[in-house]
Amino acid sequence: MADATKEEVPAATQEVGDIEGESKKLKYPRAIPFIISNEFCERFNYYGMRTVLVLYLTRKLDFDDDTATVLYHTFTTLVYFMCVIGAIIADSWLGKFRTILYLSIVYTIGSGCITLGAIPTWDLDARAMTVAGLLLIAFGSGGIKPCVAAFGGEQFKLPEQAKYLALFFSMFYFAVNSGSFVSTMVTPILREDVKCFDDDDCFPLAFGVPGVLMVISIIIFIIGKPLYKISAPAGNMFVKVSKCIWTAIRTRSREKSINPREHWLDYSEKRWGRQLVDETRILLNVLKLYIPLPVFWALFDQQGSRWTFQATRMDGDLGFWTIKPDQMQVINPLLILVFIPLYEVAFYPLLSMIGIRRPLQKLTLGGIFAGLAFVISTIVEVQLESTYAVIPKAGEAQLRIFNGMPCDYRVQSNIPEHVDFTLKSMSMFEEKYLSVKGNATYTYTLSSTGSAPNCAVMEEQRTFVVEEEKQLSYFVRKQDTSISLLRYEDDTEKSSKGYPVFRVLGNTATNRTVVFRDIDSSDGFDRHENGSYVYDRVESYPSDYEIYVDGELTLTYTMRLGGVYAFIVSDVDGMSTAPIIVTDPNSVNMLWLIPQYVVMTLGEVMYSITGLEFSFTQAPESMKSVLQGCWQLTVAVGNLIVVIIAEAKIFDAQKWEFVLFAVLMFVDMGLFSILAWRYKQIPLKNYDEEDDPNATLSIEQKDQSGLDNPAFKKSDE
């Protein structure tokens, strides 16, 4: 009965049943855990290194913010440009397995270069080591990026294991984002909370741990080799498409007048066949929509540069925990893992209710979200500006007077709006906006307003001299039995590293040794020792300090991120130390950055995933790998846009640069909307080699140059 029933089943049904039965027999490829683990370790290395990179460039290599931004985005540009090169190497020469293995070794050497260069005791050229390391990482990381997922896909037998393949890509994407999430959390902790080589931080460890993970990824990848299905290189479609386009351009220039064709690509039909010409035409039709795409990536990748610098100017103290500036980047991979399922069950149904259903509509909305994220970052930057130091511009000068005496003084002068004021004991007077062209001289007299026994009096009239675009300070101190004013050029700018900065002013009979002891450090580390009357500016670590003068504890004080402080040390009326806040510490909490990260991630999910999905459904099967490479190139071009704008240094204030990118994004999406409206899909054709004598020949039927071999050319019969 069973046999009779089986015979009555239609052929199509038998095939489906056979496939389902076969899929039940086929086990999940045992090689996949090795590929997934390899990807997790590699992404941990890449994102871990990139998370702390801009802070390393500014804090250790002393690059300014603009130069660090240029280096960061140049590196990212190279990474994504190398994706195309890596795909060509794998498909044309080495194959995916050897490409992944060899370039992973190059990748590891690059990580080692940066780590070794960060060790101060080795006295290596840290800048040269870092640049060399970044070049090697760009070549290695970019080269293996297009190979790993494709290599994993080759481990499955299709169509029998189609469901397993879908599960693999979900696991692969989870490994990418979980590696990013973990490393973005961990490396800032290794950087800041660990002290090494007598530094307040430990960049060698922050780079070294991801480097070790890269070594582990290679070991895991090699261990899995006996289980892999390794395919030989089959030729790269990117190269074929490029040759097809070049042939069309060259032939058209010669034959346009004598042999007109309907489409310019038709001129390469004789050499490459009708199918490749038609599929290339479809590819270029889709690629027109790619023209505006780089602008999105120009905004998106600034999470690791401009937005990280923005976080250094904010306060990460939550009371129970302090957020590191580079840790804010962890929000993106975390939200990605949350948003992807939410989009399917909630966001997309809601968008459908308001008429946003088509992929190009969703992609446009994703770009608009990116622009809105930069609008939010502009608003945050405007709020931050109130905490920045005021730097004198052209036509302006600044004057500060620090009183190191134990008594108040009445100051009578011809300073505009300050003709008569009181200078409090152990405090500061300042005027940030003096209108000056060149330089100006003001007269003044000091008279004591108290009866302290050690107060000296200045009888004669004296002068202040200020200079345009400079910050000049005067320190009132005792000299023998009278008082004098010590003049020096000041600097109230916050540290580019985000750390507190201080200066000590000594009103003492002799030089004193002043020690700042970090009481939060386990070893009671003495961070700074100096002895003079006006100390140089010192960049410190945010912490609680005990301040000792010649071994005597005079003050316990907390220096916070971004603050600029002056400490007056006086022995006129006994040893004492008084703190003065010259520039307010960071006061805007880092949590205010969350909205811009949320909106940007909302845009990324709609932009990236929807864009790739649309492109793949529109392109012929043979062109999907080319589209993947072109998509990666849009990321490279986007980072190049940031490099150009940062290098141009168009704006003095960061907020205007954010405004520029937001406007650029909105205009860009307007252009994309026009392209999307005009876009018309070119239908795919079914090609039968028996009917089409010009159909593209198989790889075995090519000559040594990869062109159609005439020996295999079909006759015109």
XYZ file of C-alpha atoms in Angstrom:
717
model
C 0.000 0.000 0.000
C 2.794 2.354 0.863
C 4.571 1.734 -2.422
C 1.349 2.262 -4.401
C 0.694 5.526 -2.622
C 4.230 6.733 -3.319
C 3.767 6.117 -7.041
C 0.636 8.268 -7.097
C 2.389 11.371 -5.679
C 3.077 14.010 -8.393
C 6.679 14.493 -9.422
C 6.892 18.026 -8.005
C 5.602 16.774 -4.662
C 8.111 13.977 -4.702
C 10.936 16.477 -5.194
C 9.778 18.599 -2.263
C 9.408 15.540 -0.111
C 12.828 14.303 -1.131
C 14.361 17.669 -0.246
C 12.621 17.745 3.142
C 13.716 14.207 3.832
C 17.254 15.027 2.794
C 17.296 18.126 5.015
C 16.316 15.961 7.979
C 19.274 13.678 7.310
C 21.773 16.513 6.898
C 23.134 17.720 10.207
C 24.013 21.296 11.008
C 27.600 21.834 9.771
C 30.054 21.260 12.591
C 32.344 23.937 11.151
C 29.937 26.774 11.928
C 30.789 27.216 15.671
C 34.416 27.808 14.684
C 33.444 30.459 12.123
C 31.049 32.190 14.543
C 33.657 32.175 17.348
C 36.273 33.501 14.966
C 33.966 36.367 13.981
C 33.191 37.253 17.621
C 36.909 37.479 18.487
C 37.738 39.464 15.346
C 34.930 41.976 15.933
C 35.982 42.270 19.600
C 39.443 43.233 18.396
C 38.261 45.696 15.746
C 35.664 47.560 17.791
C 37.722 47.397 20.987
C 40.680 49.050 19.292
C 38.504 51.573 17.450
C 36.589 52.540 20.606
C 39.646 53.972 22.368
C 41.512 55.059 19.230
C 40.618 58.775 19.107
C 41.375 59.211 22.815
C 44.742 57.531 22.320
C 45.530 59.798 19.386
C 44.783 62.932 21.429
C 45.820 61.939 24.942
C 49.005 60.002 24.202
C 50.110 61.026 20.722
C 49.145 64.692 21.226
C 47.155 65.095 18.017
C 44.477 67.776 18.115
C 40.818 66.818 17.738
C 40.678 67.628 14.024
C 43.795 65.613 13.175
C 42.596 62.684 15.289
C 39.247 62.801 13.478
C 41.026 62.780 10.112
C 43.177 59.791 11.093
C 40.197 57.891 12.499
C 38.044 58.330 9.406
C 40.959 57.772 7.001
C 41.518 54.442 8.722
C 37.817 53.550 8.406
C 37.871 54.588 4.745
C 40.773 52.218 4.081
C 39.036 49.374 5.914
C 35.958 49.537 3.705
C 37.921 50.192 0.534
C 39.941 47.043 1.251
C 36.698 45.034 1.292
C 36.670 45.151 -2.512
C 40.361 44.242 -2.723
C 39.862 41.347 -0.298
C 36.952 39.989 -2.331
C 39.046 40.127 -5.521
C 41.982 38.367 -3.823
C 39.727 35.631 -2.458
C 37.693 35.017 -5.602
C 40.527 35.343 -8.102
C 43.627 33.886 -6.414
C 43.736 32.603 -2.842
C 40.219 31.400 -2.116
C 38.268 32.429 0.981
C 40.011 30.161 3.514
C 43.564 31.235 2.727
C 42.529 34.889 2.349
C 40.960 34.876 5.826
C 43.966 33.081 7.341
C 46.729 35.160 5.731
C 45.053 38.532 6.212
C 44.175 37.654 9.824
C 47.901 37.253 10.450
C 48.508 40.684 8.884
C 45.668 41.996 11.069
C 47.314 40.574 14.216
C 50.687 42.107 13.364
C 48.956 45.481 13.030
C 47.351 45.106 16.468
C 50.764 44.212 17.878
C 52.340 47.336 16.360
C 49.809 49.631 18.056
C 50.134 47.788 21.389
C 53.941 47.879 21.414
C 53.963 51.521 20.362
C 51.710 52.362 23.313
C 54.241 50.994 25.845
C 56.138 54.106 26.968
C 59.135 52.264 28.474
C 60.063 50.722 25.128
C 60.826 54.164 23.739
C 59.446 53.341 20.288
C 58.150 55.944 17.858
C 54.528 55.653 18.960
C 53.156 57.737 16.095
C 54.950 55.695 13.430
C 53.982 52.403 15.102
C 50.352 53.508 15.302
C 50.138 54.583 11.664
C 51.824 51.346 10.529
C 49.506 49.311 12.760
C 46.391 51.048 11.437
C 47.457 50.424 7.827
C 47.998 46.713 8.534
C 44.683 46.443 10.397
C 42.859 48.209 7.568
C 44.330 45.764 5.050
C 43.604 42.745 7.253
C 40.188 43.667 8.623
C 38.882 45.059 5.353
C 40.266 42.145 3.381
C 38.569 39.436 5.448
C 35.290 41.329 5.961
C 33.600 40.179 2.714
C 34.983 36.634 3.038
C 33.941 35.324 6.460
C 30.148 35.381 6.068
C 30.402 34.009 2.511
C 32.785 31.274 3.693
C 30.284 30.304 6.379
C 27.494 30.198 3.814
C 29.514 27.771 1.692
C 29.403 25.204 4.502
C 25.708 24.556 3.819
C 24.157 22.405 1.126
C 21.384 24.261 -0.654
C 18.452 24.171 -0.982
C 18.268 21.316 1.545
C 19.772 23.407 4.394
C 18.173 26.748 3.576
C 16.662 27.042 7.070
C 20.016 26.257 8.643
C 21.625 28.932 6.474
C 19.129 31.552 7.692
C 19.933 30.558 11.282
C 23.645 30.910 10.539
C 23.287 34.482 9.302
C 21.260 35.381 12.400
C 23.965 33.896 14.626
C 26.652 35.604 12.577
C 25.002 39.008 12.938
C 24.555 38.375 16.661
C 28.277 37.528 16.963
C 29.203 40.781 15.208
C 27.082 42.928 17.513
C 27.834 41.025 20.704
C 31.584 41.259 19.983
C 31.135 44.986 19.429
C 29.029 45.369 22.574
C 31.400 43.488 24.900
C 34.570 45.150 23.611
C 33.035 48.638 23.713
C 32.196 48.047 27.362
C 35.484 46.410 28.369
C 38.246 48.350 26.587
C 37.387 51.761 28.141
C 37.563 50.085 31.563
C 40.975 48.608 30.730
C 42.062 52.020 29.461
C 41.003 54.129 32.431
C 40.567 51.937 35.522
C 43.906 50.132 35.208
C 47.153 52.001 35.906
C 50.362 50.847 34.212
C 53.848 52.141 33.396
C 53.416 54.964 35.952
C 50.538 56.415 33.918
C 47.009 57.239 35.056
C 45.655 54.891 32.409
C 46.695 51.790 30.461
C 46.316 52.066 26.715
C 48.748 49.146 26.126
C 46.279 46.868 27.922
C 43.289 48.389 26.110
C 44.981 47.560 22.776
C 46.656 44.361 23.951
C 43.579 42.460 25.112
C 41.791 42.870 21.742
C 45.065 41.844 20.077
C 45.102 38.625 22.115
C 41.499 37.979 21.021
C 42.682 38.277 17.408
C 45.345 35.618 18.026
C 42.654 33.390 19.560
C 40.441 33.954 16.509
C 43.207 32.639 14.227
C 43.746 29.587 16.441
C 40.012 28.829 16.444
C 39.852 29.256 12.674
C 42.770 26.878 12.081
C 41.405 24.228 14.468
C 38.203 24.076 12.439
C 40.010 23.455 9.114
C 39.345 19.670 8.945
C 35.613 20.424 9.092
C 35.504 23.135 6.420
C 34.293 22.836 2.846
C 36.972 24.783 0.995
C 36.163 25.895 -2.538
C 38.710 26.881 -5.161
C 38.668 30.479 -6.502
C 36.017 30.783 -9.208
C 36.805 34.218 -10.641
C 35.638 37.592 -9.395
C 32.481 39.112 -10.855
C 33.646 42.597 -9.820
C 36.569 42.217 -12.236
C 34.297 40.916 -14.996
C 31.878 43.802 -14.607
C 34.748 46.300 -14.643
C 36.124 44.768 -17.841
C 32.668 44.746 -19.427
C 32.199 48.463 -18.674
C 35.697 49.320 -19.883
C 35.172 47.370 -23.120
C 31.880 49.220 -23.723
C 33.478 52.639 -23.140
C 36.469 51.875 -25.360
C 34.430 50.324 -28.176
C 31.808 53.082 -28.092
C 34.460 55.747 -28.579
C 35.491 54.004 -31.808
C 32.149 52.804 -33.185
C 29.574 55.348 -32.012
C 29.196 56.991 -35.401
C 29.371 53.860 -37.575
C 27.606 51.367 -35.317
C 25.000 53.093 -33.102
C 23.534 50.973 -30.309
C 20.447 51.358 -28.114
C 22.500 51.430 -24.898
C 26.171 52.251 -24.454
C 26.801 48.912 -22.700
C 25.682 47.095 -25.836
C 29.087 47.841 -27.341
C 30.630 45.148 -25.117
C 28.134 42.447 -26.140
C 30.407 40.948 -28.782
C 33.168 40.386 -26.246
C 31.202 39.541 -23.104
C 27.836 38.208 -24.240
C 24.280 39.434 -23.925
C 23.682 38.102 -20.412
C 26.596 39.895 -18.739
C 25.730 43.115 -20.582
C 22.094 42.999 -19.462
C 22.984 42.134 -15.879
C 25.586 44.905 -15.747
C 22.940 47.323 -16.996
C 20.609 46.220 -14.189
C 23.469 46.607 -11.708
C 24.199 50.181 -12.813
C 20.500 50.990 -12.622
C 20.524 50.011 -8.944
C 23.839 51.751 -8.303
C 22.304 55.101 -9.299
C 20.469 54.895 -5.985
C 23.824 54.458 -4.229
C 25.013 57.956 -5.171
C 23.548 59.682 -2.063
C 24.294 56.804 0.350
C 27.803 57.846 1.511
C 26.453 60.899 3.356
C 24.632 58.658 5.835
C 27.865 56.856 6.708
C 29.618 60.214 7.082
C 27.209 60.926 9.935
C 26.964 57.417 11.336
C 30.698 56.790 11.822
C 31.184 60.031 13.763
C 29.930 58.125 16.796
C 33.532 57.040 17.251
C 35.105 60.455 16.657
C 33.179 63.732 17.054
C 30.552 62.264 19.374
C 33.282 60.680 21.526
C 35.067 64.029 21.747
C 31.719 65.563 22.680
C 31.438 63.039 25.532
C 34.883 64.047 26.868
C 33.435 67.514 27.508
C 30.597 66.078 29.612
C 30.194 64.632 33.087
C 29.888 60.850 33.302
C 29.283 60.686 37.057
C 26.074 58.796 37.872
C 26.745 58.652 41.600
C 27.109 54.870 41.708
C 29.194 54.610 38.519
C 31.182 56.890 36.219
C 30.702 56.473 32.470
C 33.823 56.727 30.340
C 33.483 58.930 27.231
C 34.315 56.081 24.846
C 31.834 53.783 26.581
C 28.941 55.788 25.138
C 29.554 53.978 21.853
C 28.202 50.797 23.462
C 24.673 52.178 23.061
C 24.676 51.481 19.321
C 25.315 47.696 19.308
C 23.085 47.283 22.368
C 20.183 49.062 20.684
C 20.771 47.158 17.436
C 20.150 43.882 19.259
C 16.963 45.347 20.748
C 15.619 47.186 17.709
C 15.876 44.465 15.068
C 13.094 42.284 16.539
C 11.090 45.368 17.568
C 11.083 46.655 14.000
C 9.439 43.501 12.732
C 6.746 43.288 15.410
C 6.070 46.962 16.115
C 7.868 49.674 14.118
C 7.185 48.458 10.585
C 3.459 47.773 11.258
C 3.153 51.312 12.670
C 4.951 52.799 9.657
C 2.651 50.821 7.375
C -0.338 52.472 9.035
C 0.932 55.894 7.944
C 1.726 54.772 4.404
C 5.453 53.981 4.697
C 5.629 50.470 3.277
C 8.068 50.421 0.371
C 11.811 49.802 0.965
C 12.927 53.095 -0.593
C 10.515 55.001 1.683
C 11.988 53.264 4.726
C 15.527 53.959 3.538
C 14.701 57.653 3.113
C 13.225 57.775 6.615
C 16.386 56.145 7.979
C 18.474 58.928 6.462
C 16.156 61.564 7.922
C 16.628 59.966 11.348
C 20.409 60.357 10.945
C 19.932 64.061 10.181
C 17.688 64.435 13.238
C 20.365 62.748 15.375
C 22.794 65.487 14.360
C 20.191 68.142 15.107
C 20.016 66.691 18.627
C 23.826 66.625 18.890
C 23.837 70.305 17.870
C 21.392 71.137 20.688
C 23.598 69.265 23.166
C 26.670 71.095 21.872
C 24.954 74.464 22.361
C 24.298 73.518 25.992
C 27.911 72.433 26.408
C 29.236 75.750 25.126
C 28.132 77.440 28.356
C 30.676 75.267 30.204
C 33.580 75.978 27.835
C 36.317 78.439 28.618
C 35.924 81.897 27.077
C 38.910 82.529 24.833
C 39.625 86.137 23.791
C 39.026 86.839 20.112
C 40.354 89.595 17.886
C 39.716 92.950 19.564
C 39.427 91.350 23.020
C 41.685 90.681 25.982
C 41.273 89.078 29.397
C 42.510 90.146 32.820
C 42.653 88.100 36.032
C 43.957 89.148 39.430
C 44.675 86.471 42.055
C 44.986 87.662 45.663
C 47.445 85.507 47.599
C 47.258 87.641 50.750
C 45.234 86.902 53.925
C 43.307 90.187 53.606
C 40.892 91.950 51.260
C 41.988 94.856 49.089
C 40.106 97.765 47.615
C 41.119 98.253 43.986
C 40.641 101.659 42.351
C 41.387 101.717 38.621
C 40.324 103.008 35.234
C 39.322 99.529 33.989
C 35.955 99.962 32.209
C 33.073 98.994 34.519
C 35.537 98.132 37.323
C 36.723 101.524 38.598
C 36.256 100.513 42.241
C 35.951 96.907 43.465
C 37.011 94.645 46.319
C 39.550 91.878 45.743
C 38.751 89.194 48.311
C 41.471 87.335 50.195
C 42.698 84.123 48.509
C 40.329 84.645 45.588
C 40.219 85.883 41.999
C 38.932 88.852 40.021
C 38.397 88.413 36.281
C 37.210 90.373 33.281
C 36.764 88.187 30.185
C 35.742 90.847 27.698
C 38.077 93.833 27.612
C 37.876 95.743 24.347
C 41.495 96.095 23.208
C 43.281 96.816 19.963
C 46.923 95.810 20.184
C 47.450 96.408 23.899
C 46.096 98.635 26.663
C 47.405 99.992 29.956
C 45.233 100.564 33.057
C 46.223 102.290 36.277
C 45.292 101.036 39.741
C 45.935 101.411 43.452
C 45.480 98.844 46.219
C 44.464 99.625 49.782
C 43.752 97.161 52.548
C 40.169 97.014 53.825
C 40.966 94.939 56.896
C 43.201 95.041 59.926
C 45.085 91.783 59.506
C 48.593 92.204 61.017
C 50.451 90.869 57.973
C 48.627 92.874 55.320
C 51.006 94.990 53.300
C 49.853 98.152 51.562
C 50.654 99.498 48.112
C 50.872 103.244 48.328
C 51.842 104.309 44.821
C 49.789 104.018 41.651
C 50.736 101.181 39.307
C 49.619 99.781 35.941
C 48.057 96.685 34.373
C 49.041 95.907 30.794
C 46.796 93.670 28.704
C 47.233 92.451 25.125
C 44.776 91.628 22.358
C 43.799 87.922 22.107
C 45.758 87.068 25.258
C 44.845 86.044 28.791
C 47.047 87.921 31.239
C 46.999 87.314 34.972
C 48.506 89.137 37.970
C 49.306 87.417 41.263
C 49.235 89.628 44.393
C 51.922 88.326 46.747
C 54.109 89.564 49.598
C 57.673 90.528 48.863
C 59.664 91.433 51.980
C 57.427 93.975 53.757
C 55.465 95.199 50.724
C 53.287 93.600 48.123
C 53.974 93.086 44.440
C 52.056 91.838 41.444
C 53.620 88.985 39.481
C 52.483 89.007 35.812
C 52.178 85.883 33.633
C 50.282 84.729 30.556
C 47.413 82.462 31.544
C 45.521 79.686 29.764
C 42.017 78.793 30.878
C 41.235 76.387 28.025
C 40.007 72.953 29.055
C 42.199 69.963 28.372
C 41.474 68.297 25.028
C 41.685 65.021 26.929
C 38.847 66.000 29.236
C 41.057 65.807 32.333
C 41.220 68.526 34.998
C 44.056 71.058 34.766
C 45.550 73.090 37.614
C 48.190 75.654 38.401
C 49.760 76.453 41.786
C 50.500 80.072 42.800
C 52.926 80.339 45.691
C 52.903 83.340 48.052
C 55.726 82.004 50.196
C 58.978 83.376 51.565
C 60.905 80.520 49.935
C 60.153 77.859 47.344
C 57.933 75.146 48.765
C 57.447 71.546 47.663
C 53.780 70.970 46.885
C 52.506 67.409 46.555
C 49.079 66.353 45.252
C 48.343 62.892 46.662
C 45.570 60.896 45.021
C 43.662 59.453 47.979
C 41.530 57.281 45.680
C 44.635 55.498 44.439
C 45.485 52.287 46.272
C 49.132 53.279 46.684
C 48.482 56.925 47.588
C 50.223 57.966 44.375
C 51.954 61.370 44.543
C 50.995 62.709 41.169
C 52.740 66.076 41.097
C 55.683 67.614 42.911
C 56.875 71.119 42.186
C 58.497 74.081 43.835
C 58.202 77.613 42.455
C 56.077 80.750 42.751
C 54.004 80.278 39.571
C 53.793 76.654 38.574
C 53.186 75.493 35.036
C 49.759 74.125 34.144
C 49.496 70.480 35.129
C 47.049 68.008 33.613
C 45.810 65.668 36.314
C 43.374 62.811 36.799
C 39.839 63.383 38.120
C 40.018 62.286 41.733
C 40.108 63.332 45.403
C 43.433 64.836 46.475
C 45.288 65.634 49.666
C 47.525 68.635 49.084
C 50.750 68.720 51.115
C 53.094 71.713 51.357
C 56.540 70.735 52.648
C 54.942 67.592 54.079
C 52.104 69.417 55.861
C 48.529 68.575 54.838
C 46.832 71.853 53.946
C 43.753 70.890 51.914
C 41.611 67.994 50.690
C 39.949 68.740 47.371
C 38.132 67.021 44.473
C 39.165 67.880 40.916
C 36.542 66.964 38.336
C 36.584 66.299 34.616
C 37.104 69.396 32.491
C 37.821 71.771 35.366
C 40.625 74.348 35.289
C 41.851 75.207 38.785
C 44.294 77.524 40.544
C 45.612 76.678 44.029
C 47.020 79.583 46.062
C 49.607 78.448 48.600
C 50.432 81.059 51.266
C 52.611 81.084 54.399
C 51.914 84.715 55.341
C 49.516 83.830 58.157
C 50.499 80.228 58.633
C 50.556 77.592 55.881
C 47.298 77.423 53.908
C 46.010 76.411 50.469
C 42.936 77.859 48.759
C 41.312 76.402 45.595
C 39.907 78.639 42.836
C 37.825 77.372 39.922
C 39.035 79.268 36.861
C 36.954 77.297 34.335
C 33.959 75.304 35.492
C 34.243 71.508 35.289
C 32.001 69.527 32.991
C 28.421 69.777 34.256
C 26.216 68.398 31.460
C 25.682 64.692 32.092
C 26.672 62.182 29.403
C 23.221 60.627 29.576
C 22.029 63.569 27.469
C 23.838 61.886 24.569
C 21.479 58.916 24.658
C 18.722 60.521 22.495
C 21.072 61.152 19.577
C 22.411 57.575 19.782
C 18.866 56.182 19.887
C 17.735 58.192 16.859
C 20.898 57.322 14.923
C 20.426 53.610 15.635
C 16.787 53.799 14.555
C 18.049 55.260 11.308
C 20.796 52.642 10.924
C 18.394 49.689 11.141
C 16.078 51.204 8.536
C 18.883 52.471 6.314
C 21.391 49.641 6.363
C 19.238 46.521 6.532
C 16.472 47.854 4.265
C 18.980 49.206 1.745
C 20.864 45.935 1.469
C 17.673 43.925 1.250
C 16.296 46.139 -1.535
C 19.548 46.057 -3.476
C 19.806 42.304 -3.308
C 16.240 41.758 -4.493
C 16.761 44.073 -7.466
C 20.078 42.687 -8.680
C 20.712 39.499 -10.652
C 22.073 36.564 -8.686
C 25.521 36.908 -10.263
C 25.735 40.591 -9.235
C 24.937 40.291 -5.550
C 28.602 40.033 -4.541
C 29.401 43.121 -6.630
C 26.602 45.011 -4.878
C 28.024 43.982 -1.502
C 31.386 45.435 -2.511
C 29.779 48.657 -3.766
C 27.831 48.966 -0.506
C 31.102 48.766 1.427
C 32.559 51.434 -0.854
C 29.739 53.825 0.108
C 30.937 53.510 3.718
C 34.489 54.300 2.610
C 33.367 57.379 0.658
C 31.253 58.533 3.609
C 34.283 58.499 5.905
C 36.262 60.317 3.235
C 33.665 63.118 3.373
C 34.343 63.506 7.109
C 38.090 63.615 6.449
C 37.673 66.409 3.890
C 35.418 68.524 6.130
C 37.543 68.003 9.242
C 40.740 68.803 7.352
C 39.202 71.947 5.869
C 38.547 73.285 9.403
C 35.723 75.464 8.136
C 34.203 76.254 11.525
C 35.593 77.444 14.839
C 32.692 75.963 16.793
C 31.764 72.291 16.694
C 28.039 73.072 16.661
C 28.262 74.561 13.162
C 29.939 71.442 11.833
C 27.088 69.371 13.283
C 24.612 71.735 11.603
C 26.445 71.300 8.285
C 26.175 67.509 8.461
C 22.502 67.648 9.434
C 21.667 69.972 6.516
C 23.787 67.847 4.187
C 21.835 64.751 5.248
C 18.442 66.350 4.672
C 19.472 67.675 1.232
C 20.930 64.278 0.432
C 17.671 62.527 1.265
C 15.865 65.025 -0.961
C 18.134 63.958 -3.819
C 17.578 60.311 -2.946
C 13.794 60.814 -3.006
C 14.050 62.138 -6.558
C 16.195 59.187 -7.635
C 13.806 56.770 -5.921
C 10.801 58.367 -7.612
C 12.459 58.053 -11.032
C 13.741 54.538 -10.412
C 12.253 51.832 -12.628
C 13.200 48.227 -12.197
C 14.681 46.486 -15.237
C 13.181 42.999 -15.414
C 15.474 39.990 -15.246
C 15.557 37.698 -18.260
C 15.959 33.949 -18.492
C 18.900 33.106 -20.701
C 19.146 29.856 -22.600
C 22.536 29.217 -24.127
C 20.934 27.213 -26.914
C 18.930 30.281 -27.962
C 21.526 32.924 -27.228
C 24.770 32.363 -29.139
C 26.303 35.336 -27.313
C 25.581 34.029 -23.819
C 28.530 34.359 -21.489
C 30.765 31.311 -21.600
C 31.620 29.262 -18.540
C 34.855 29.742 -16.667
C 36.375 26.690 -18.388
C 35.693 28.291 -21.766
C 37.828 31.380 -21.188
C 41.238 32.157 -22.557
C 44.213 33.101 -20.331
C 43.034 36.703 -20.119
C 39.610 35.661 -18.886
C 37.949 36.565 -22.199
C 35.690 34.297 -24.252
C 37.826 31.713 -25.998
C 36.961 31.683 -29.752
C 37.516 27.920 -29.795
C 34.337 27.546 -27.725
C 32.328 30.159 -29.593
C 29.021 28.809 -30.864
C 28.308 29.060 -34.527
C 25.604 31.320 -35.903
C 23.739 28.394 -37.414
